[in-house]
Tab-separated table of C-alpha atoms and ligand atoms in Angstrom:
chain	number	residue	atom	x	y	z
A	1	MET	CA	0.000	0.000	0.000
A	2	THR	CA	1.597	3.267	-1.065
A	3	ARG	CA	-0.626	5.714	0.822
A	4	ALA	CA	-0.800	5.654	4.615
A	5	PRO	CA	-3.353	3.114	5.869
A	6	ARG	CA	-6.516	4.384	7.530
A	7	ILE	CA	-6.964	2.651	10.831
A	8	VAL	CA	-9.779	2.854	13.363
A	9	VAL	CA	-9.363	1.271	16.798
A	10	LEU	CA	-12.272	0.682	19.189
A	11	ALA	CA	-10.829	0.846	22.687
A	12	GLY	CA	-11.388	0.968	26.435
A	13	GLY	CA	-8.872	2.205	28.993
A	14	VAL	CA	-5.908	0.138	30.132
A	15	GLY	CA	-5.878	-2.702	27.582
A	16	GLY	CA	-7.011	-0.218	24.959
A	17	SER	CA	-4.206	2.247	25.609
A	18	ARG	CA	-1.493	-0.410	25.485
A	19	PHE	CA	-2.837	-1.587	22.160
A	20	VAL	CA	-3.176	1.931	20.739
A	21	LEU	CA	0.446	2.625	21.712
A	22	GLY	CA	1.316	-0.513	19.755
A	23	VAL	CA	-0.569	0.652	16.664
A	24	ARG	CA	1.186	4.019	16.781
A	25	GLY	CA	4.486	2.147	17.211
A	26	ALA	CA	3.741	-0.064	14.213
A	27	LEU	CA	2.998	2.987	12.043
A	28	ARG	CA	6.204	4.679	13.185
A	29	ALA	CA	8.158	1.498	12.463
A	30	ARG	CA	6.852	1.732	8.892
A	31	GLY	CA	8.378	5.196	8.669
A	32	LEU	CA	5.110	7.139	8.944
A	33	ASP	CA	5.664	10.439	10.776
A	34	ASP	CA	2.133	11.808	10.736
A	35	THR	CA	0.500	8.886	12.528
A	36	ALA	CA	-2.443	11.080	13.623
A	37	SER	CA	-3.725	11.263	10.061
A	38	ALA	CA	-3.750	7.457	9.844
A	39	LEU	CA	-4.960	6.450	13.298
A	40	THR	CA	-8.389	7.233	14.770
A	41	VAL	CA	-9.324	5.838	18.163
A	42	VAL	CA	-12.998	5.557	19.103
A	43	VAL	CA	-12.957	5.540	22.882
A	44	ASN	CA	-15.491	4.049	25.279
A	45	THR	CA	-17.264	6.731	27.309
A	46	GLY	CA	-19.733	4.314	28.899
A	47	ASP	CA	-18.023	4.460	32.308
A	48	ASP	CA	-17.761	8.266	32.433
A	49	LEU	CA	-19.328	9.962	35.441
A	50	TRP	CA	-19.895	13.151	37.384
A	51	LEU	CA	-18.164	13.332	40.764
A	52	SER	CA	-17.679	16.380	43.009
A	53	GLY	CA	-18.998	18.530	40.189
A	54	VAL	CA	-16.478	17.427	37.582
A	55	ARG	CA	-16.774	15.142	34.568
A	56	LEU	CA	-14.527	12.079	34.694
A	57	GLN	CA	-13.678	10.165	31.527
A	58	PRO	CA	-11.573	7.238	32.732
A	59	ASP	CA	-10.915	5.576	29.370
A	60	VAL	CA	-10.392	8.817	27.448
A	61	ASP	CA	-7.850	9.904	30.049
A	62	SER	CA	-6.067	6.528	30.172
A	63	ILE	CA	-5.517	6.692	26.423
A	64	THR	CA	-4.576	10.383	26.381
A	65	TYR	CA	-2.073	10.008	29.222
A	66	ALA	CA	-0.564	6.840	27.743
A	67	LEU	CA	-0.090	8.388	24.278
A	68	ALA	CA	1.384	11.500	25.921
A	69	GLY	CA	3.727	9.354	28.020
A	70	VAL	CA	2.546	10.945	31.284
A	71	ASN	CA	0.588	7.987	32.658
A	72	ASP	CA	1.422	6.174	35.886
A	73	THR	CA	2.591	2.849	34.486
A	74	GLU	CA	3.044	1.193	37.882
A	75	ARG	CA	-0.381	1.960	39.306
A	76	GLY	CA	-2.015	1.499	35.915
A	77	TRP	CA	-4.201	4.622	36.019
A	78	GLY	CA	-3.846	8.382	36.431
A	79	ARG	CA	-0.814	10.642	36.101
A	80	GLN	CA	2.782	9.822	36.857
A	81	GLY	CA	4.024	11.514	40.031
A	82	ASP	CA	0.580	12.730	41.023
A	83	THR	CA	-0.270	13.907	44.551
A	84	GLU	CA	-3.547	13.780	46.485
A	85	ARG	CA	-3.786	17.065	48.384
A	86	VAL	CA	-7.108	18.120	46.875
A	87	ASN	CA	-8.499	14.624	47.270
A	88	HIS	CA	-7.641	14.730	50.985
A	89	GLU	CA	-9.405	18.068	51.311
A	90	LEU	CA	-12.491	16.730	49.486
A	91	GLN	CA	-12.603	13.853	51.935
A	92	GLU	CA	-12.358	16.233	54.905
A	93	TRP	CA	-15.425	17.928	53.455
A	94	GLY	CA	-17.170	14.596	53.049
A	95	ALA	CA	-17.458	15.265	49.314
A	96	GLY	CA	-17.144	12.697	46.545
A	97	TRP	CA	-16.514	9.024	47.222
A	98	PRO	CA	-14.063	8.166	50.047
A	99	TRP	CA	-12.861	5.082	48.165
A	100	PHE	CA	-12.264	6.891	44.884
A	101	THR	CA	-9.022	8.853	44.594
A	102	LEU	CA	-8.754	11.900	42.368
A	103	GLY	CA	-5.133	12.938	41.857
A	104	ASP	CA	-4.257	16.642	41.798
A	105	LEU	CA	-2.927	16.637	38.214
A	106	ASP	CA	-5.820	14.450	37.146
A	107	LEU	CA	-8.245	16.941	38.734
A	108	GLY	CA	-6.655	19.639	36.571
A	109	THR	CA	-7.756	17.623	33.534
A	110	HIS	CA	-11.273	17.176	34.904
A	111	LEU	CA	-11.601	20.874	35.748
A	112	ALA	CA	-10.434	21.936	32.294
A	113	ARG	CA	-12.842	19.489	30.663
A	114	THR	CA	-15.779	20.476	32.864
A	115	GLY	CA	-15.167	24.173	32.251
A	116	TRP	CA	-15.243	23.682	28.493
A	117	LEU	CA	-18.349	21.491	28.692
A	118	ARG	CA	-20.059	24.195	30.744
A	119	GLU	CA	-19.070	26.765	28.102
A	120	GLY	CA	-21.033	24.667	25.625
A	121	LEU	CA	-18.370	22.618	23.864
A	122	THR	CA	-19.385	19.065	23.018
A	123	PRO	CA	-17.355	16.135	24.399
A	124	THR	CA	-15.909	15.685	20.881
A	125	GLN	CA	-14.794	19.329	20.784
A	126	VAL	CA	-13.364	19.104	24.302
A	127	LEU	CA	-11.377	16.006	23.420
A	128	GLU	CA	-10.130	17.666	20.252
A	129	ARG	CA	-8.936	20.601	22.328
A	130	MET	CA	-7.337	18.315	24.873
A	131	SER	CA	-5.486	16.457	22.127
A	132	HIS	CA	-3.346	19.526	21.359
A	133	ARG	CA	-1.398	19.700	24.596
A	134	TRP	CA	0.798	16.716	23.781
A	135	PRO	CA	1.740	15.236	20.397
A	136	LEU	CA	-0.467	12.160	20.767
A	137	GLY	CA	0.021	10.818	17.256
A	138	ALA	CA	-3.628	9.751	17.043
A	139	ARG	CA	-7.038	11.324	16.615
A	140	LEU	CA	-9.234	10.514	19.599
A	141	LEU	CA	-13.024	10.490	19.293
A	142	PRO	CA	-15.493	9.694	22.059
A	143	MET	CA	-17.933	6.956	21.014
A	144	THR	CA	-20.788	9.444	21.462
A	145	ASP	CA	-21.445	12.987	22.689
A	146	THR	CA	-24.438	11.740	24.662
A	147	GLU	CA	-23.991	10.981	28.364
A	148	VAL	CA	-24.139	7.226	28.881
A	149	ASP	CA	-23.739	5.370	32.187
A	150	THR	CA	-22.771	1.837	33.019
A	151	ILE	CA	-24.956	0.419	35.783
A	152	VAL	CA	-24.402	-2.937	37.438
A	153	VAL	CA	-27.586	-4.762	38.449
A	154	LEU	CA	-27.080	-7.247	41.298
A	155	HIS	CA	-29.081	-10.435	41.871
A	156	ASP	CA	-31.155	-8.783	44.621
A	157	GLY	CA	-32.204	-6.145	42.100
A	158	SER	CA	-30.068	-3.349	43.567
A	159	ARG	CA	-28.232	-1.118	41.128
A	160	LEU	CA	-24.934	0.654	41.433
A	161	HIS	CA	-22.678	2.691	39.185
A	162	PHE	CA	-19.984	0.660	37.458
A	163	GLN	CA	-17.191	2.680	39.108
A	164	GLU	CA	-18.572	1.924	42.568
A	165	TRP	CA	-18.872	-1.776	41.758
A	166	TRP	CA	-15.383	-1.875	40.213
A	167	THR	CA	-13.357	0.362	42.517
A	168	ARG	CA	-15.121	0.100	45.854
A	169	HIS	CA	-16.239	-3.541	45.699
A	170	ARG	CA	-13.428	-4.753	43.406
A	171	ALA	CA	-16.075	-6.540	41.306
A	172	THR	CA	-16.742	-8.976	44.177
A	173	LEU	CA	-20.550	-8.521	44.123
A	174	ALA	CA	-21.923	-10.976	41.570
A	175	PRO	CA	-23.546	-9.008	38.740
A	176	ALA	CA	-26.818	-10.155	37.194
A	177	ALA	CA	-26.660	-7.668	34.305
A	178	PHE	CA	-25.023	-4.536	32.956
A	179	GLU	CA	-27.129	-1.690	31.678
A	180	ASN	CA	-26.178	1.440	29.745
A	181	PRO	CA	-28.871	4.049	30.425
A	182	GLY	CA	-28.722	6.738	27.767
A	183	VAL	CA	-27.165	4.568	25.104
A	184	ALA	CA	-30.384	3.706	23.233
A	185	ALA	CA	-31.015	7.391	22.537
A	186	SER	CA	-27.396	8.154	21.680
A	187	THR	CA	-25.757	8.561	18.292
A	188	PRO	CA	-22.124	8.049	17.285
A	189	ALA	CA	-20.021	11.176	17.874
A	190	PRO	CA	-19.380	13.342	14.789
A	191	GLY	CA	-16.659	11.765	12.668
A	192	VAL	CA	-17.032	8.233	14.011
A	193	VAL	CA	-19.222	6.783	11.243
A	194	GLU	CA	-17.168	8.605	8.597
A	195	ALA	CA	-13.901	7.275	10.022
A	196	ILE	CA	-15.262	3.722	9.996
A	197	ALA	CA	-16.606	4.129	6.456
A	198	ASP	CA	-13.239	5.409	5.190
A	199	ALA	CA	-11.081	2.920	7.078
A	200	ASP	CA	-8.951	0.170	5.582
A	201	VAL	CA	-9.089	-1.723	8.856
A	202	VAL	CA	-11.044	-1.528	12.098
A	203	LEU	CA	-9.291	-3.088	15.064
A	204	LEU	CA	-11.122	-4.230	18.201
A	205	ALA	CA	-8.558	-3.685	20.967
A	206	PRO	CA	-8.191	-6.435	23.595
A	207	SER	CA	-10.409	-4.400	25.906
A	208	ASN	CA	-13.155	-5.605	28.217
A	209	PRO	CA	-15.826	-6.984	25.827
A	210	VAL	CA	-18.694	-6.189	28.224
A	211	VAL	CA	-17.983	-2.757	29.688
A	212	SER	CA	-15.519	-1.268	27.158
A	213	ILE	CA	-16.241	-2.608	23.668
A	214	GLY	CA	-19.859	-3.483	24.591
A	215	PRO	CA	-21.018	0.113	25.174
A	216	ILE	CA	-19.300	1.297	21.965
A	217	LEU	CA	-21.145	-1.356	19.946
A	218	ALA	CA	-24.394	-0.504	21.757
A	219	VAL	CA	-24.450	3.029	20.319
A	220	PRO	CA	-27.169	2.844	17.638
A	221	GLY	CA	-25.596	3.046	14.194
A	222	MET	CA	-22.232	1.652	15.267
A	223	ARG	CA	-22.777	-1.971	14.213
A	224	VAL	CA	-24.356	-0.876	10.930
A	225	ALA	CA	-21.348	1.355	10.224
A	226	LEU	CA	-19.008	-1.573	10.873
A	227	ARG	CA	-21.048	-3.932	8.719
A	228	ASP	CA	-21.302	-1.446	5.833
A	229	SER	CA	-17.628	-0.480	5.847
A	230	ALA	CA	-15.268	-1.957	3.271
A	231	ALA	CA	-12.702	-2.134	6.087
A	232	ARG	CA	-11.629	-5.499	7.377
A	233	VAL	CA	-12.546	-5.902	11.045
A	234	VAL	CA	-9.883	-7.619	13.134
A	235	GLY	CA	-10.203	-8.318	16.849
A	236	VAL	CA	-7.610	-9.193	19.480
A	237	SER	CA	-8.580	-11.488	22.337
A	238	PRO	CA	-8.405	-9.991	25.847
A	239	VAL	CA	-8.514	-13.559	27.179
A	240	ILE	CA	-5.274	-15.547	27.198
A	241	GLY	CA	-5.193	-19.159	28.355
A	242	GLY	CA	-8.728	-18.953	29.769
A	243	LYS	CA	-7.936	-15.916	31.932
A	244	VAL	CA	-8.276	-12.181	31.565
A	245	VAL	CA	-4.880	-10.578	31.707
A	246	ARG	CA	-5.513	-7.791	34.190
A	247	GLY	CA	-8.632	-6.688	35.965
A	248	MET	CA	-11.889	-8.486	36.424
A	249	ALA	CA	-13.414	-8.800	32.979
A	250	ASP	CA	-14.158	-12.487	33.645
A	251	VAL	CA	-16.827	-11.481	36.189
A	252	CYS	CA	-18.411	-9.287	33.521
A	253	LEU	CA	-18.360	-12.093	30.955
A	254	ILE	CA	-20.004	-14.543	33.379
A	255	ALA	CA	-22.834	-12.049	33.948
A	256	ILE	CA	-23.682	-12.002	30.240
A	257	GLY	CA	-23.361	-15.789	29.973
A	258	VAL	CA	-20.085	-15.856	28.061
A	259	GLU	CA	-17.316	-18.220	29.092
A	260	THR	CA	-13.879	-16.710	29.793
A	261	SER	CA	-12.298	-18.149	26.675
A	262	ALA	CA	-10.828	-16.608	23.547
A	263	ALA	CA	-13.269	-18.667	21.457
A	264	ALA	CA	-16.339	-17.598	23.428
A	265	VAL	CA	-15.425	-13.897	23.126
A	266	ALA	CA	-15.002	-14.385	19.372
A	267	GLY	CA	-18.489	-15.927	19.357
A	268	LEU	CA	-19.825	-12.889	21.232
A	269	TYR	CA	-18.547	-10.560	18.481
A	270	GLY	CA	-19.593	-12.984	15.750
A	271	ALA	CA	-18.442	-13.682	12.201
A	272	ARG	CA	-18.815	-10.885	9.648
A	273	ALA	CA	-20.058	-13.494	7.206
A	274	ASP	CA	-22.951	-14.313	9.579
A	275	GLY	CA	-23.985	-10.738	10.335
A	276	GLY	CA	-21.473	-10.363	13.169
A	277	LEU	CA	-18.374	-8.190	13.255
A	278	LEU	CA	-15.174	-10.156	12.782
A	279	ASP	CA	-13.193	-10.877	9.623
A	280	ALA	CA	-10.353	-12.252	11.741
A	281	TRP	CA	-9.605	-12.934	15.421
A	282	LEU	CA	-6.178	-13.051	17.017
A	283	ILE	CA	-5.743	-15.618	19.771
A	284	ALA	CA	-2.721	-16.337	21.954
A	285	GLU	CA	-0.245	-19.160	21.470
A	286	GLU	CA	-1.591	-20.567	24.762
A	287	ASP	CA	-4.990	-20.889	23.050
A	288	GLU	CA	-3.840	-22.536	19.844
A	289	HIS	CA	-6.128	-25.522	20.603
A	290	LEU	CA	-9.126	-23.141	20.286
A	291	ALA	CA	-8.306	-22.135	16.694
A	292	SER	CA	-10.572	-24.790	15.196
A	293	GLU	CA	-13.450	-23.804	17.502
A	294	VAL	CA	-13.094	-20.171	16.379
A	295	ALA	CA	-12.892	-21.263	12.734
A	296	GLY	CA	-15.992	-23.401	13.337
A	297	ARG	CA	-17.824	-20.184	14.192
A	298	GLY	CA	-16.905	-18.885	10.745
A	299	ILE	CA	-14.112	-16.619	12.006
A	300	PRO	CA	-10.558	-17.037	10.701
A	301	ALA	CA	-8.320	-17.447	13.768
A	302	LEU	CA	-4.674	-16.400	13.829
A	303	VAL	CA	-2.360	-17.572	16.594
A	304	ARG	CA	0.010	-14.797	17.688
A	305	PRO	CA	1.796	-13.619	20.858
A	306	LEU	CA	-0.829	-11.456	22.625
A	307	TRP	CA	1.061	-10.262	25.701
A	308	MET	CA	1.551	-6.485	25.690
A	309	THR	CA	4.167	-6.496	28.450
A	310	ASP	CA	6.357	-3.855	26.796
A	311	ALA	CA	6.281	-1.417	23.885
A	312	ALA	CA	8.016	-3.817	21.489
A	313	ARG	CA	5.478	-6.593	22.154
A	314	SER	CA	2.538	-4.182	21.826
A	315	THR	CA	3.947	-2.969	18.514
A	316	ALA	CA	4.448	-6.524	17.244
A	317	LEU	CA	0.876	-7.405	18.216
A	318	ALA	CA	-0.507	-4.327	16.433
A	319	GLU	CA	1.585	-5.147	13.361
A	320	ALA	CA	0.143	-8.689	13.390
A	321	ALA	CA	-3.394	-7.277	13.591
A	322	LEU	CA	-2.723	-4.944	10.636
A	323	ALA	CA	-1.189	-7.785	8.647
A	324	ALA	CA	-4.315	-9.861	9.314
A	325	ALA	CA	-6.206	-7.221	7.329
A	326	ASP	CA	-3.531	-7.058	4.613
A	327	VAL	CA	-2.812	-3.491	5.716
B	1	LIG	P1	-10.273	-0.579	31.260
B	1	LIG	O1	-11.267	0.279	30.542
B	1	LIG	O2	-9.232	0.216	31.963
B	1	LIG	O3	-10.902	-1.643	32.091
B	1	LIG	O4	-9.421	-1.317	30.158
B	1	LIG	P2	-9.801	-2.107	28.855
B	1	LIG	O5	-11.222	-2.505	28.812
B	1	LIG	O6	-9.248	-1.372	27.680
B	1	LIG	O7	-8.878	-3.374	29.000
B	1	LIG	C1	-9.086	-4.378	29.977
B	1	LIG	C2	-8.789	-5.703	29.313
B	1	LIG	O8	-7.488	-5.670	28.731
B	1	LIG	C3	-8.765	-6.845	30.283
B	1	LIG	O9	-9.941	-7.592	30.108
B	1	LIG	C4	-7.533	-7.663	29.911
B	1	LIG	O10	-7.833	-9.005	29.651
B	1	LIG	C5	-7.006	-6.992	28.656
B	1	LIG	N1	-5.547	-6.918	28.631
B	1	LIG	C6	-4.767	-6.232	29.494
B	1	LIG	N2	-3.461	-6.441	29.198
B	1	LIG	C7	-3.429	-7.262	28.109
B	1	LIG	C8	-2.365	-7.862	27.334
B	1	LIG	O11	-1.165	-7.678	27.588
B	1	LIG	N3	-2.743	-8.650	26.277
B	1	LIG	C9	-4.066	-8.885	25.967
B	1	LIG	N4	-4.340	-9.670	24.913
B	1	LIG	N5	-5.079	-8.360	26.695
B	1	LIG	C10	-4.758	-7.561	27.745
B	2	LIG	CA1	-13.003	1.613	31.381
């Protein structure tokens, strides 16, 4: 391909940002300087929330900070070298959630974002503005400009916000269902459908299928855009050897009746040929024995190293995903 490829990645936070770094790395390794014109990331905003008067966008910020190189790689979220003075003061006031830490630098981001939202900018416009501070090398789009929540419904019928379930209860309360109030009336953010229509390849990052990729696909118009696009759709399994790599995505999968296996997640997304999404699915070497099961679902399976333990491995994985689409 002589011109730069057009790539769209659908992504959540931590797994998503590692993968997006890999895609940017793969483009740079091909000698492309202006990676932002080739790489569009559609980011999950389903777990965004209001807290202490500010708008939090956990996945948007994870990806922004990671691409900027200012993320806390040890803790896995927030800003490197952050402090918690304001958070301490909020807790003295009894404001916010005592089990939810807002770093000082991170709060700067939330304040800037909230101010611009209050001035009337859309989330897409705010993210565009926020993308100028650092050379991110990617265009970031929220999945939608509409406010969407992720609510966890427990077996006794009680409901709590995803962030409370995840951070406070560490996903230990068995979920009966996940709901996304607001999503049915939402539309894809400006530019999302166009980016998918113009893409050579759409990559599903190895993000949480239920609470990261799920809400993106639940935005009306998103699946149709993927189905109608000439782009090849290639997914990367977040499950390796029957386990999720980090976090608690297995609990989410159980709630929607999907086994924690690379083949079952492929089945959840479905074969493009059968009205699903996938033209190809990357599974780990540990899951080679599942390749025939994936193929049996009508989805070509490719066995590749899926661990994103450093930048070189993330880049190699992204390169493998692009190659799977002949890009
Ligand atoms: P969140 O929004 O911060 O929860 O992050 P994501 O939804 O983007 O990513 C979480 C998922 O990333 C988890 O389900 C993990 O299984 C997956 N993940 C994390 N690290 C890796 C990795 O090195 N390789 C693969 N294949 N998946 C990973
Ligand atoms: Ca998330």
